[in-house]
Coordinates of C-alpha atoms and ligand atoms in Angstrom, one line a residue:
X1 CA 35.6 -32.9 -6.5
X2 CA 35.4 -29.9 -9.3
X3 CA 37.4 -31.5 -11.7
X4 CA 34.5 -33.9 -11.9
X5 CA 32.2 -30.9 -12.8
X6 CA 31.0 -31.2 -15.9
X7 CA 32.7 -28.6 -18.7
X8 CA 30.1 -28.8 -21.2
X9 CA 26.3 -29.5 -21.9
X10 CA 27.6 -32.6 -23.5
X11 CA 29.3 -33.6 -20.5
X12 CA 26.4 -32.5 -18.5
X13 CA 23.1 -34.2 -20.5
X14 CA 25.5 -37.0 -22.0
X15 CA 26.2 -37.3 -25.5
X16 CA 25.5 -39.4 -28.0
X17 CA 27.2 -39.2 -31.8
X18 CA 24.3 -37.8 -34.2
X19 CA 24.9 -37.5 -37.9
X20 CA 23.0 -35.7 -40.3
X21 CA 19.8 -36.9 -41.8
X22 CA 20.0 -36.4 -45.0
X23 CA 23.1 -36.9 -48.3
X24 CA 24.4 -34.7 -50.4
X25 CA 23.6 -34.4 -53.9
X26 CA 25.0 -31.2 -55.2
X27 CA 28.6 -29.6 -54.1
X28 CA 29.6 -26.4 -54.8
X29 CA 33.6 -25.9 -54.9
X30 CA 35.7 -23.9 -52.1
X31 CA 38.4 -22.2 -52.8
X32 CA 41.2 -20.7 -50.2
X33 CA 43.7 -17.7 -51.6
X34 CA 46.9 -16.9 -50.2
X35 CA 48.2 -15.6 -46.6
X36 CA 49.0 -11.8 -49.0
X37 CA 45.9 -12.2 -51.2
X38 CA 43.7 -12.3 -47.8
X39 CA 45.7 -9.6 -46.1
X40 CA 44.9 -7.3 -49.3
X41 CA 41.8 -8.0 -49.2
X42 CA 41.1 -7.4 -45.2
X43 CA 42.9 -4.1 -45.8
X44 CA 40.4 -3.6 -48.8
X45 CA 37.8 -4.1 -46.7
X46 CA 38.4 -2.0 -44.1
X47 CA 39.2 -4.9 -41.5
X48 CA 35.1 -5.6 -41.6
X49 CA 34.1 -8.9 -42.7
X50 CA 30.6 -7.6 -44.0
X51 CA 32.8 -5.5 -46.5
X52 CA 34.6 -8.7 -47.9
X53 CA 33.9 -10.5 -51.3
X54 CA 32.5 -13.8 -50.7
X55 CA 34.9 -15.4 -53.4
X56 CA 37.7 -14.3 -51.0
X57 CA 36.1 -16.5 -48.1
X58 CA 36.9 -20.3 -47.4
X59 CA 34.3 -21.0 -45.0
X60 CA 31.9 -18.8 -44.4
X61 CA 30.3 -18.8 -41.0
X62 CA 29.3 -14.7 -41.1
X63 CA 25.8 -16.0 -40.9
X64 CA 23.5 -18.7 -40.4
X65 CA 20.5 -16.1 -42.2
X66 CA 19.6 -16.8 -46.1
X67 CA 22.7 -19.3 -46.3
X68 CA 20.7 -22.8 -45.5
X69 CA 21.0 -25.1 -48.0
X70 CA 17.6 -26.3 -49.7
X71 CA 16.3 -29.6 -49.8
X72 CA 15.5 -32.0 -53.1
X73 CA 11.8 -31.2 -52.1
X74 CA 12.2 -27.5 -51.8
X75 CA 14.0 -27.4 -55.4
X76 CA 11.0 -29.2 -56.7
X77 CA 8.9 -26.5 -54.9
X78 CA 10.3 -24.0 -56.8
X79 CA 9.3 -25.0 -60.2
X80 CA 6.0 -25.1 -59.2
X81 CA 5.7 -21.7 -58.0
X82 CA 2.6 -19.8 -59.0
X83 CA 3.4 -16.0 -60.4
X84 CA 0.0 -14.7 -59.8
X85 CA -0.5 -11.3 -58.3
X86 CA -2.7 -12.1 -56.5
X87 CA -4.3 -15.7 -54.4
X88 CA -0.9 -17.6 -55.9
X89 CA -1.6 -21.3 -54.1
X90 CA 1.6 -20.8 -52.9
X91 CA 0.8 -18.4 -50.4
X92 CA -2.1 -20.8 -49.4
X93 CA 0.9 -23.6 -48.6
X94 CA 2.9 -21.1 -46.8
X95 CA -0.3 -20.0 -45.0
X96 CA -1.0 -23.5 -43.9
X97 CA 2.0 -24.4 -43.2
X98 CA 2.7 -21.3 -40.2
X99 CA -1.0 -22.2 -39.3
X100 CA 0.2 -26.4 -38.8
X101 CA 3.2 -25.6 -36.9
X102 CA 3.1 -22.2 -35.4
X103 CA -0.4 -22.1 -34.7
X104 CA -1.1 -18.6 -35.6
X105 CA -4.4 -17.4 -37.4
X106 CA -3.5 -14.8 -39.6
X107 CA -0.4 -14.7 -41.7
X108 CA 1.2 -12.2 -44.0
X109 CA 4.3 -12.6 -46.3
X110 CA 7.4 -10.4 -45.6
X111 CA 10.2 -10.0 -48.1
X112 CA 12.4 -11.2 -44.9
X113 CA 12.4 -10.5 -41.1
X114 CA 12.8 -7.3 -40.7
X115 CA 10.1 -6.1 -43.1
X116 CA 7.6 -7.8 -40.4
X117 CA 9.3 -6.0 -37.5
X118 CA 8.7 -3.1 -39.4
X119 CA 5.1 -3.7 -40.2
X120 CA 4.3 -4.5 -36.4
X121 CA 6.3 -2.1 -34.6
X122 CA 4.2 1.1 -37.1
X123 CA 1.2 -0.7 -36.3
X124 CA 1.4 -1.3 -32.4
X125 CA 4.0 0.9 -30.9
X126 CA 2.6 4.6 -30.1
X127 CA 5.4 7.4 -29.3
X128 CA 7.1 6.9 -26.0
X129 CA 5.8 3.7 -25.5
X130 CA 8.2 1.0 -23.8
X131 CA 9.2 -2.0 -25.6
X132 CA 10.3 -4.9 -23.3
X133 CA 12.5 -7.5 -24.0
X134 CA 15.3 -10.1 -23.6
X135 CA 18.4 -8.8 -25.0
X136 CA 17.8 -6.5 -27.8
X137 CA 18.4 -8.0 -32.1
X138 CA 20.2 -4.8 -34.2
X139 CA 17.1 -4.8 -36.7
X140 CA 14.5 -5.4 -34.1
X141 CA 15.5 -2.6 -31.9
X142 CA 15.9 0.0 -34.5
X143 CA 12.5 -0.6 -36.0
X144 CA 10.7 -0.6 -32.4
X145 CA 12.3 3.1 -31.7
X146 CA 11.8 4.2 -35.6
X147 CA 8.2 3.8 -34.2
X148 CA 8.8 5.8 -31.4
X149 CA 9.5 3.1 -28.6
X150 CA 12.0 3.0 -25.8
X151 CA 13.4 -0.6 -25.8
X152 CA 14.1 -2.2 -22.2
X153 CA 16.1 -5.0 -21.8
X154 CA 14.4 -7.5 -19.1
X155 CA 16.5 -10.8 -19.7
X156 CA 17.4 -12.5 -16.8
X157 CA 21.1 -11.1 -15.2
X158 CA 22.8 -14.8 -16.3
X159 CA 22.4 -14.0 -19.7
X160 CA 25.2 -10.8 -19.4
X161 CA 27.7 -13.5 -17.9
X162 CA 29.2 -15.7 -20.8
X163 CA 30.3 -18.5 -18.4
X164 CA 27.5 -18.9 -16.3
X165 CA 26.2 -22.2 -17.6
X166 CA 22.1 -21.4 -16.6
X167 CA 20.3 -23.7 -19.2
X168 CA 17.8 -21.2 -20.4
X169 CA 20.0 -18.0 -20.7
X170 CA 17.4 -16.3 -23.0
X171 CA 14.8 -16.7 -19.9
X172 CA 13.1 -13.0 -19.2
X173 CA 13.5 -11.9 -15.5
X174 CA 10.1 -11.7 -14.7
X175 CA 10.6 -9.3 -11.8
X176 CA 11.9 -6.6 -14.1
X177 CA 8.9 -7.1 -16.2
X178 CA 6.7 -6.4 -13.3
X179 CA 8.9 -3.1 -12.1
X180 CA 8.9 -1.9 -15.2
X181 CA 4.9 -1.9 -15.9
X182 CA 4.5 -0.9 -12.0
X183 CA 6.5 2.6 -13.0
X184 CA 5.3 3.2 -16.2
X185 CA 2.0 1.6 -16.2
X186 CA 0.5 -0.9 -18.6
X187 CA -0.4 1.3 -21.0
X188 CA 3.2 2.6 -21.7
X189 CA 4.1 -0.8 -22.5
X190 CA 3.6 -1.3 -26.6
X191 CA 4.5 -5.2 -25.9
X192 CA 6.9 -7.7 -24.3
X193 CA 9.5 -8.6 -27.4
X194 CA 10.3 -12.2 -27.1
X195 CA 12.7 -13.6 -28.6
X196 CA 13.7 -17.9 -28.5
X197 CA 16.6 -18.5 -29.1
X198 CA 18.3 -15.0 -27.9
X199 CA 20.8 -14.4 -30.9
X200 CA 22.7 -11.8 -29.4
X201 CA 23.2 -13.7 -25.7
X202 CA 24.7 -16.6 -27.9
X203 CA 21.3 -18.6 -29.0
X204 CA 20.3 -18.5 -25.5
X205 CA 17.0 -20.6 -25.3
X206 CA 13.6 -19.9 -23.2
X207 CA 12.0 -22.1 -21.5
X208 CA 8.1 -23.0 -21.1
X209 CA 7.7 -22.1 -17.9
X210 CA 9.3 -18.9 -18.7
X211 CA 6.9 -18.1 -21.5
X212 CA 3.8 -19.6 -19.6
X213 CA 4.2 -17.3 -16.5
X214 CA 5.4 -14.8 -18.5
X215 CA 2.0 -14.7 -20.2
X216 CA -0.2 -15.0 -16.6
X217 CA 1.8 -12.1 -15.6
X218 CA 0.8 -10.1 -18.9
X219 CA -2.4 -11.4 -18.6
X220 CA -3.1 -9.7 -15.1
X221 CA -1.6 -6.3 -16.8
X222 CA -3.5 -6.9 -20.3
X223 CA 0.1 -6.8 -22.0
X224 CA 1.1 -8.6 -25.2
X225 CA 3.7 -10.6 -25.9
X226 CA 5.0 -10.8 -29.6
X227 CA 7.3 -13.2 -30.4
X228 CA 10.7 -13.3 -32.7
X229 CA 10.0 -17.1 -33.9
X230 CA 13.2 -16.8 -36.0
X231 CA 14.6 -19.5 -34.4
X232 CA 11.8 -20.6 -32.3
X233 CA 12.5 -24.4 -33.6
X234 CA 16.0 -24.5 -32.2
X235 CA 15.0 -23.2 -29.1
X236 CA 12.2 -26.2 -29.0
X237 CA 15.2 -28.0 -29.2
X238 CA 16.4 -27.0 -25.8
X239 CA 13.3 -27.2 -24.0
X240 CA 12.7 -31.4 -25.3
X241 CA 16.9 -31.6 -24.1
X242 CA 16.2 -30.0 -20.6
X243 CA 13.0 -29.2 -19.4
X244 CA 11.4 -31.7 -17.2
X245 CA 8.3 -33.1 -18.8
X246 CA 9.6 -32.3 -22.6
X247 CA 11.8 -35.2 -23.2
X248 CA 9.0 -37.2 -25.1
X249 CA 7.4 -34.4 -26.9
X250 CA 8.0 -33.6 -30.5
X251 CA 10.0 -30.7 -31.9
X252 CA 6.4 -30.1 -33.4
X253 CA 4.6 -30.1 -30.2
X254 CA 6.6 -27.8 -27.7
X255 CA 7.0 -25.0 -30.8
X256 CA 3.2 -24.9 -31.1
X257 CA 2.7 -24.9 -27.3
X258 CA 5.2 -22.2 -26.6
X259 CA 3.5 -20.0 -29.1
X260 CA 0.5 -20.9 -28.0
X261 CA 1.5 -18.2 -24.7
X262 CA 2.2 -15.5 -27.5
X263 CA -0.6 -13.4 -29.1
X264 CA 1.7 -13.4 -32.6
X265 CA 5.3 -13.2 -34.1
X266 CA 7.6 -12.3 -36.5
X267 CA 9.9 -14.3 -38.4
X268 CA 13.2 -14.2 -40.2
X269 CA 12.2 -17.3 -42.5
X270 CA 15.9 -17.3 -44.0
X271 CA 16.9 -18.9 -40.4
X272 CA 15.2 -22.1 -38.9
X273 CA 12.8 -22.3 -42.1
X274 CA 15.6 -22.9 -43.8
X275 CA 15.1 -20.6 -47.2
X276 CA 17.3 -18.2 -49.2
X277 CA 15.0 -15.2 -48.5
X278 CA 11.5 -14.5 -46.5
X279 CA 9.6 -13.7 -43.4
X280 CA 6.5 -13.7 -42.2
X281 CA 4.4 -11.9 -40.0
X282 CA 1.4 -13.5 -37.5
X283 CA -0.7 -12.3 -35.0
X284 CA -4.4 -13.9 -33.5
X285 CA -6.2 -10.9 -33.8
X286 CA -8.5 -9.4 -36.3
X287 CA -8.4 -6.0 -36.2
X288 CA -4.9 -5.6 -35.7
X289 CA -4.2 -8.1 -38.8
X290 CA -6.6 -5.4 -41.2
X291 CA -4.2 -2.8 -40.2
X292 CA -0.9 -5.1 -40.8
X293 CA -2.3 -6.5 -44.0
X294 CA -3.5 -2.5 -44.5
X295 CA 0.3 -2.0 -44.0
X296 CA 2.0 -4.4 -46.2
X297 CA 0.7 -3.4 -49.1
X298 CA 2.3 -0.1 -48.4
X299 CA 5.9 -1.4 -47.6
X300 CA 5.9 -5.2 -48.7
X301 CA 3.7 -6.1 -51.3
X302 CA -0.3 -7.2 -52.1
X303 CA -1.2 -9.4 -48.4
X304 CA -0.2 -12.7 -50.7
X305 CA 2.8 -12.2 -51.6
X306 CA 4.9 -9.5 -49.5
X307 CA 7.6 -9.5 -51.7
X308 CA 8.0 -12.6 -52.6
X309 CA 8.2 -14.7 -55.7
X310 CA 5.1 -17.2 -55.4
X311 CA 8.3 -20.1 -55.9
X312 CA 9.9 -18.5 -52.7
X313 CA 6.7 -18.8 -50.7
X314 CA 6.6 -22.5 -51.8
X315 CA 10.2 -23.2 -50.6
X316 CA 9.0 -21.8 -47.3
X317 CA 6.1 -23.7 -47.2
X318 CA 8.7 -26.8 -47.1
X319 CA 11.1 -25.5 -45.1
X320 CA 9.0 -25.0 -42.3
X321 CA 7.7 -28.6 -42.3
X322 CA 11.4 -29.6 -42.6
X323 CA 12.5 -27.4 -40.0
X324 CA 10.5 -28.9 -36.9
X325 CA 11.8 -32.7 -37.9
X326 CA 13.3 -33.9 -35.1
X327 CA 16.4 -35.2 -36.6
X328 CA 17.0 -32.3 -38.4
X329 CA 17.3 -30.5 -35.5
X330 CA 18.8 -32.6 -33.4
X331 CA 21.4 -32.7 -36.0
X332 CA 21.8 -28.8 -36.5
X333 CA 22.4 -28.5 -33.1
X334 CA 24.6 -31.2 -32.5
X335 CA 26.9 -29.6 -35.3
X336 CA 27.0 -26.2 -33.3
X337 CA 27.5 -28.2 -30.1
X338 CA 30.5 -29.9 -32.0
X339 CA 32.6 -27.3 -33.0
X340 CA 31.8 -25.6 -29.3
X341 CA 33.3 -28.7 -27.4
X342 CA 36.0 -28.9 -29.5
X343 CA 36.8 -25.2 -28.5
X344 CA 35.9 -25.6 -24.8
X345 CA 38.3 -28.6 -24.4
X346 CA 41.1 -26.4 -25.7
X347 CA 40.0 -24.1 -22.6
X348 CA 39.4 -21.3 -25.6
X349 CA 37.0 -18.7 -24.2
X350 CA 33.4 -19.3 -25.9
X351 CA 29.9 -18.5 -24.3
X352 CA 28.7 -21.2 -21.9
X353 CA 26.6 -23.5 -23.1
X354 CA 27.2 -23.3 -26.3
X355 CA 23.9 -22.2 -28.0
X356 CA 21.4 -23.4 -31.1
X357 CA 22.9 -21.7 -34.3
X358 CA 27.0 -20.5 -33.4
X359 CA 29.6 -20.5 -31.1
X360 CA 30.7 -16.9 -29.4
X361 CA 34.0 -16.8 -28.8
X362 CA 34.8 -14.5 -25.7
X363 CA 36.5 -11.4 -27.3
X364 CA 36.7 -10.1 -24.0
X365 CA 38.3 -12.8 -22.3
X366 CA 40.7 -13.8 -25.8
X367 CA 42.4 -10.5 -25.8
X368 CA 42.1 -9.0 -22.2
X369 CA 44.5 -6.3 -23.2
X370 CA 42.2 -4.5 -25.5
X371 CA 39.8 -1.9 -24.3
X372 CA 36.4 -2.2 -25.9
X373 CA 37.0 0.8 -27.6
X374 CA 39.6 -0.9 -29.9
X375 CA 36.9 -3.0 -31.0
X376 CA 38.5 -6.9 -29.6
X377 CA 35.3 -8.7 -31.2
X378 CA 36.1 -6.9 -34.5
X379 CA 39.7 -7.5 -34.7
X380 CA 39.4 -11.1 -33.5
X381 CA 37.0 -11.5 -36.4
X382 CA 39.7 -10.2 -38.7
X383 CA 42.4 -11.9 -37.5
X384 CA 40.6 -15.1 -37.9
X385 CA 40.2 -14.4 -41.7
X386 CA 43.7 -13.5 -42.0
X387 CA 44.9 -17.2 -40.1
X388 CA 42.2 -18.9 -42.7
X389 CA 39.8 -17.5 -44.6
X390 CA 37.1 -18.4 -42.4
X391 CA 34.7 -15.5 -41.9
X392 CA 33.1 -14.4 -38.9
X393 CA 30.8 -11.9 -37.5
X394 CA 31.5 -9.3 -34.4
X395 CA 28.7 -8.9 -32.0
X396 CA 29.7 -6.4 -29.5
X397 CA 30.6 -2.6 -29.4
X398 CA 30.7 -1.8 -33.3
X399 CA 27.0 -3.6 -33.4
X400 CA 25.3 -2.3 -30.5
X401 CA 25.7 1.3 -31.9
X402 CA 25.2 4.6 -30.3
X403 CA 22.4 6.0 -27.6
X404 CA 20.3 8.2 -29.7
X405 CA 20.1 11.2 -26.8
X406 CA 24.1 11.0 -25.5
X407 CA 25.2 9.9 -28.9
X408 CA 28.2 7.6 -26.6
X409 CA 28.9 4.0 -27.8
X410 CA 26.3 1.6 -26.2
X411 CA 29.5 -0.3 -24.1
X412 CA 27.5 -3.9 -24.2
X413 CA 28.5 -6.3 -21.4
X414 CA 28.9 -8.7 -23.8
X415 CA 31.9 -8.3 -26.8
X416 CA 31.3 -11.9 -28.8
X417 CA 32.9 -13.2 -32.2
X418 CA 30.2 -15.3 -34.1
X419 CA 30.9 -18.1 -35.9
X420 CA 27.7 -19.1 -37.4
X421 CA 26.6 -22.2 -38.4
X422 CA 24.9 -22.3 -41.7
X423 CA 22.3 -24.5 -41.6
X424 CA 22.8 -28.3 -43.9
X425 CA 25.8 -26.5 -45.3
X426 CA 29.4 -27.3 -43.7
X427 CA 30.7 -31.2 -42.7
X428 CA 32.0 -31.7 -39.5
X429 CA 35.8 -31.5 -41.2
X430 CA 34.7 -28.1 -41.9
X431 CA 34.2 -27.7 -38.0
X432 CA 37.5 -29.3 -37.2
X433 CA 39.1 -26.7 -39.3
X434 CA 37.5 -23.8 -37.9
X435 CA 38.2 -24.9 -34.6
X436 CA 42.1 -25.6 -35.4
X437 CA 42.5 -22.0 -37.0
X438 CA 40.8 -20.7 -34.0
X439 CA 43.5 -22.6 -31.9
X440 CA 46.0 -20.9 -34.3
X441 CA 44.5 -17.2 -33.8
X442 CA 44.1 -17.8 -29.5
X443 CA 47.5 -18.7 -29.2
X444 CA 48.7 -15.6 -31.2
X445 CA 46.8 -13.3 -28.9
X446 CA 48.8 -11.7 -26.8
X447 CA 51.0 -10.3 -29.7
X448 CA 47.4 -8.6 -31.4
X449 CA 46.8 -5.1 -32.1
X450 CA 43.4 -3.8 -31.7
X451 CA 41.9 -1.3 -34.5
X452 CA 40.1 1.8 -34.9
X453 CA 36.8 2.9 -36.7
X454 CA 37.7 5.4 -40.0
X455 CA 34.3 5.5 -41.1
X456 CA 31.1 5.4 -39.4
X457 CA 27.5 4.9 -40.9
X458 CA 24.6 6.3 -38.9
X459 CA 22.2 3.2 -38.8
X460 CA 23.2 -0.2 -38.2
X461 CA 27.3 0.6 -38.7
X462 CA 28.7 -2.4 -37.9
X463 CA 27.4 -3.2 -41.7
X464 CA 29.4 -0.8 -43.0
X465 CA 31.7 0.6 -40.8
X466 CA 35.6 0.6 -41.9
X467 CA 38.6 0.1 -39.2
X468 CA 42.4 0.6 -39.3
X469 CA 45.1 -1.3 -37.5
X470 CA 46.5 0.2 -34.6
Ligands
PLP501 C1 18.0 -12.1 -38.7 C2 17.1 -11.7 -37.5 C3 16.1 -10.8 -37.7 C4 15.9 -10.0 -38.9 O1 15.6 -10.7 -40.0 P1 16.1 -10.5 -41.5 O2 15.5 -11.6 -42.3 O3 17.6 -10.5 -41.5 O4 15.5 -9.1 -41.9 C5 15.3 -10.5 -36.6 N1 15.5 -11.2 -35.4 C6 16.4 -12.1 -35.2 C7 16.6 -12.7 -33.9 C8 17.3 -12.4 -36.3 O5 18.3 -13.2 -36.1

C-alpha cells in the first residue's frame, strides 16, 4: 500500500489549478550572460550569491524580502504621499490599516524589520534574560542577544527533520516552553518569540491551537508572546488549508484571530505586505509603546514616520489590504507549491511540505559527500548560478554563525538552499526553468567539490563572507 501514500501536500489536500489574480502591465527585461561570464563573476564574488551584481542574475530567487512587485493601486499611492515631518496622513492609513487587519492598538513605523526587532528587544529584554522561540531568524536573534538575551529554541523536534511531512512544522513544543520557565523561572523569560511562518524551518506554519494554548500556558506564567508577523498572512494560509474549523474563514479572519493570542509583533513589511522597504512595530500596551515610541525617535525616526517616506507608508497601507486577499494568497502559495512538486516528483531532496514563500532544497541529502564544514548549502547555491543564472540563498552553516562564548560554528541540523519566491514577480515558465536547472545541478552532484570560507565578517557573515573552491 505505500506507493499509494501521498508524496506531496498537493497529493495529500488535493489540488486544484489556481492562476494569478491579477495581469501584467509593466515588464521589465531579463537578461542571461554566458556559461565563462557567470563563472567570472561567481569567482568575483567569492562563490557567495549575496556578493553578486544583480545584472549578472537571470532569475533571481535570493529573496522573497523588498522584491514584491507593486500593484496599480500602490503606484497611485505613491504619488499621493504626504512629506510632512510630522502627522503625514499616510501614517494614519498605515496605522489603520495594521489596526483593520492585525488588530494591534499601537503602531510605530520602522525603516524595515529589523529596526522593530531592534526597538523591542532594547526595550523588553533585561541582561541574561531568556528569549524563547521556534527556530531562531539571523536578524532576530542577534538583536535579542545585542540586548543581552539568551535565545532558546522551543520548536517542536519535527521541525529539525526536513522529510517529516507534520502540517504545522513551525508549531512550538509546548513542553519545552514549560521546562524551560520551570528552571529559570518566569521572570528570566524576556518573551516567547513567535514566529508564523518559520523562515528558517522552510516557511513552516503554526497553527491556532498552537498559538491559543500557547497563550493559556503564558497566561498561567504571566509571559508574553511577541510575534514575527512577517509572514503571518501566509501562514493564515495554512491554517484555512488544514486546520479543522478554518476552511470557511477568511485570510482576514484567522490572521486577526491568531494575533489576537499575541500581546504585539514585529514586522518585515517588505514580505507578505508586499512593499519595496518598511516594517512596523505593535504592541497592546501603553506603557511599553511610550518607551518604543520613546525609542524610535532615537534609532528610526519621529513615531510617524520611522524612516520612511510618507509615499512608502502609503504603499504599505495598500499592501497590507492586498496582502490578506484570499486569492492573492492562495495564488502566492500555489506558485511555491508549484515549483516544490515539480522538484519532489523528480525525487530531488526539498523540505517536506513544501512551505509558504520557497522551496529548501536538501543540501544535506543533495551532496551527502560533503561535510558541513565545506559549506554543501553554499556551494549548491553556487553551482546553481553557474548551471543558469538563477540565484539562490544558503541557509545553513555559513548563516547560523558562531556561539558567542566557544566561538565554534553553530552546526544547524538543518543545511537548506533557498529558492525564494518573489512575491507577483516570476510566471510559472520561470518555475519550470528553475526546476529544470535544478534537475541539471542534482544530477551533476556526485562529481561537486565543496568550498572553503577566505574571509569571515563578525556579524551576520554569511552576508559577506567569501569562499574558495576546494
Ligand atoms: C526578513 C525577516 C526579518 C527582518 O526584516 P528586514 O526587513 O529584513 O529587516 C525578520 N524576521 C523574519 C522572519 C524575516 O524573514
Amino acid at each position: 500500500m505505500s506507493e499509494n501514500k501521498p508524496k506531496t501536500m498537493g497529493q495529500q489536500f488535493g489540488r486544484r489549478s489556481w492562476a494569478e489574480p491579477w495581469k501584467i502591465k509593466m515588464v521589465e527585461p531579463l537578461n542571461m550572460i554566458s556559461h565563462e561570464e557567470r563563472q567570472a563573476a561567481l569567482v568575483e564574488a567569492g562563490y557567495n550569491t549575496f556578493l553578486l551584481k544583480s545584472a549578472d542574475v537571470y532569475i533571481d530567487l535570493l529573496t522573497d524580502s523588498g522584491t514584491s512587485a507593486m500593484s496599480d493601486r500602490q503606484w497611485a499611492g505613491m504619488m499621493m504621499g504626504d512629506e510632512a515631518y510630522a502627522g503625514s496622513r499616510n501614517f494614519y492609513n498605515l496605522e489603520n490599516a495594521i489596526q483593520t487587519c492585525y488588530g494591534y492598538k499601537y503602531i510605530l513605523p520602522t525603516h524595515q524589520g529589523r529596526g522593530a526587532e531592534h526597538l523591542i528587544s532594547q526595550a523588553v529584554i533585561k541582561k541574561g534574560q531568556y528569549v524563547a522561540g521556534n527556530m531562531y531568524f539571523t536578524t532576530t536573534r542577534l538583536h535579542q542577544e545585542l540586548a543581552g538575551g539568551i535565545f532558546v529554541d522551543v520548536i517542536i523536534d519535527e521541525a529539525h527533520d526536513p522529510a517529516n511531512l507534520h502540517p504545522f512544522k513551525g508549531n512550538i513544543d509546548l513542553g519545552k516552553v514549560e521546562a524551560l520557565i520551570k528552571e529559570k523561572g518566569a521572570e528570566n523569560i524576556a518573551y516567547i518569540s513567535l514566529a508564523g511562518t518559520v523562515n528558517m524551518a522552510g516557511g513552516q506554519p503554526v497553527s491556532m491551537q498552537n498559538v491559543r494554548e500557547l497563550r493559556a500556558l503564558c497566561d498561567r506564567y504571566g509571559v508574553k508572546i511577541f510575534l514575527d508577523a512577517t509572514r503571518m498572512a501566509e501562514n493564515a494560509f495554512f491554517i484555512q488549508e488544514r486546520e479543522p474549523g478554518y476552511a470557511s474563514k477568511s485570510i482576514a479572519e484567522i490572521l486577526k484571530e491568531f494575533c489576537a493570542y499575541t500581546d504585539g509583533a514585529w514586522m518585515s513589511a517588505k514580505k507578505d505586505n508586499l512593499v519595496n522597504i518598511g516594517g512596523w512595530l505593535a504592541v497592546n500596551d501603553w506603557p511599553l509603546f511610550e518607551e518604543l515610541r520613546n525609542l524610535v525617535v532615537v534609532y528610526e525616526g519621529l513615531h510617524t514616520y520611522g524612516g520612511l517616506a510618507g509615499r512608502d507608508m502609503e504603499a504599505m497601507a495598500i499592501g497590507i489590504l492586498e496582502s490578506v486577499n484570499d486569492d492573492h494568497i492562495r495564488s502566492r502559495v500555489g506558485q511555491v507549491r508549484y515549483l516544490g512538486e515539480l522538484l519532489t516528483d523528480w525525487d530531488i531532496p526539498i523540505v517536506q511540505p513544501v512551505g509558504g514563500h520557497a522551496v529548501f532544497l536538501d543540501a544535506k541529502a543533495f551532496y551527502p559527500h560533503l561535510k558541513q564544514i565545506e559549506f554543501p548549502a553554499q556551494t549548491l547555491a553556487a553551482e546553481l548560478y553557474l548551471d543558469s543564472g538563477i540565484r539562490s540563498m544558503e541557509r545553513g552553516i555559513a548563516s547560523a554563525g558562531r556561539d558567542a562564548k566557544t566561538g565554534d560554528h553553530y552546526y544547524p541540523k538543518l543545511e537548506l538552499t533557498r529558492l525564494t519566491i518573489p512575491r507577483r514577480v516570476y510566471t510559472q515558465a520561470h518555475m519550470d526553468v528553475v526546476a529544470e536547472s535544478v534537475k541539471a545541478v542534482y544530477d551533476e552532484r556526485e562529481k561537486t567539490r565543496g568550498l572553503k570560507m577566505v574571509y569571515e565578517p563578525k556579524y551576520l557573515r554569511f552576508f559577506q563572507a567569501r569562499f574558495e573552491k576546494l
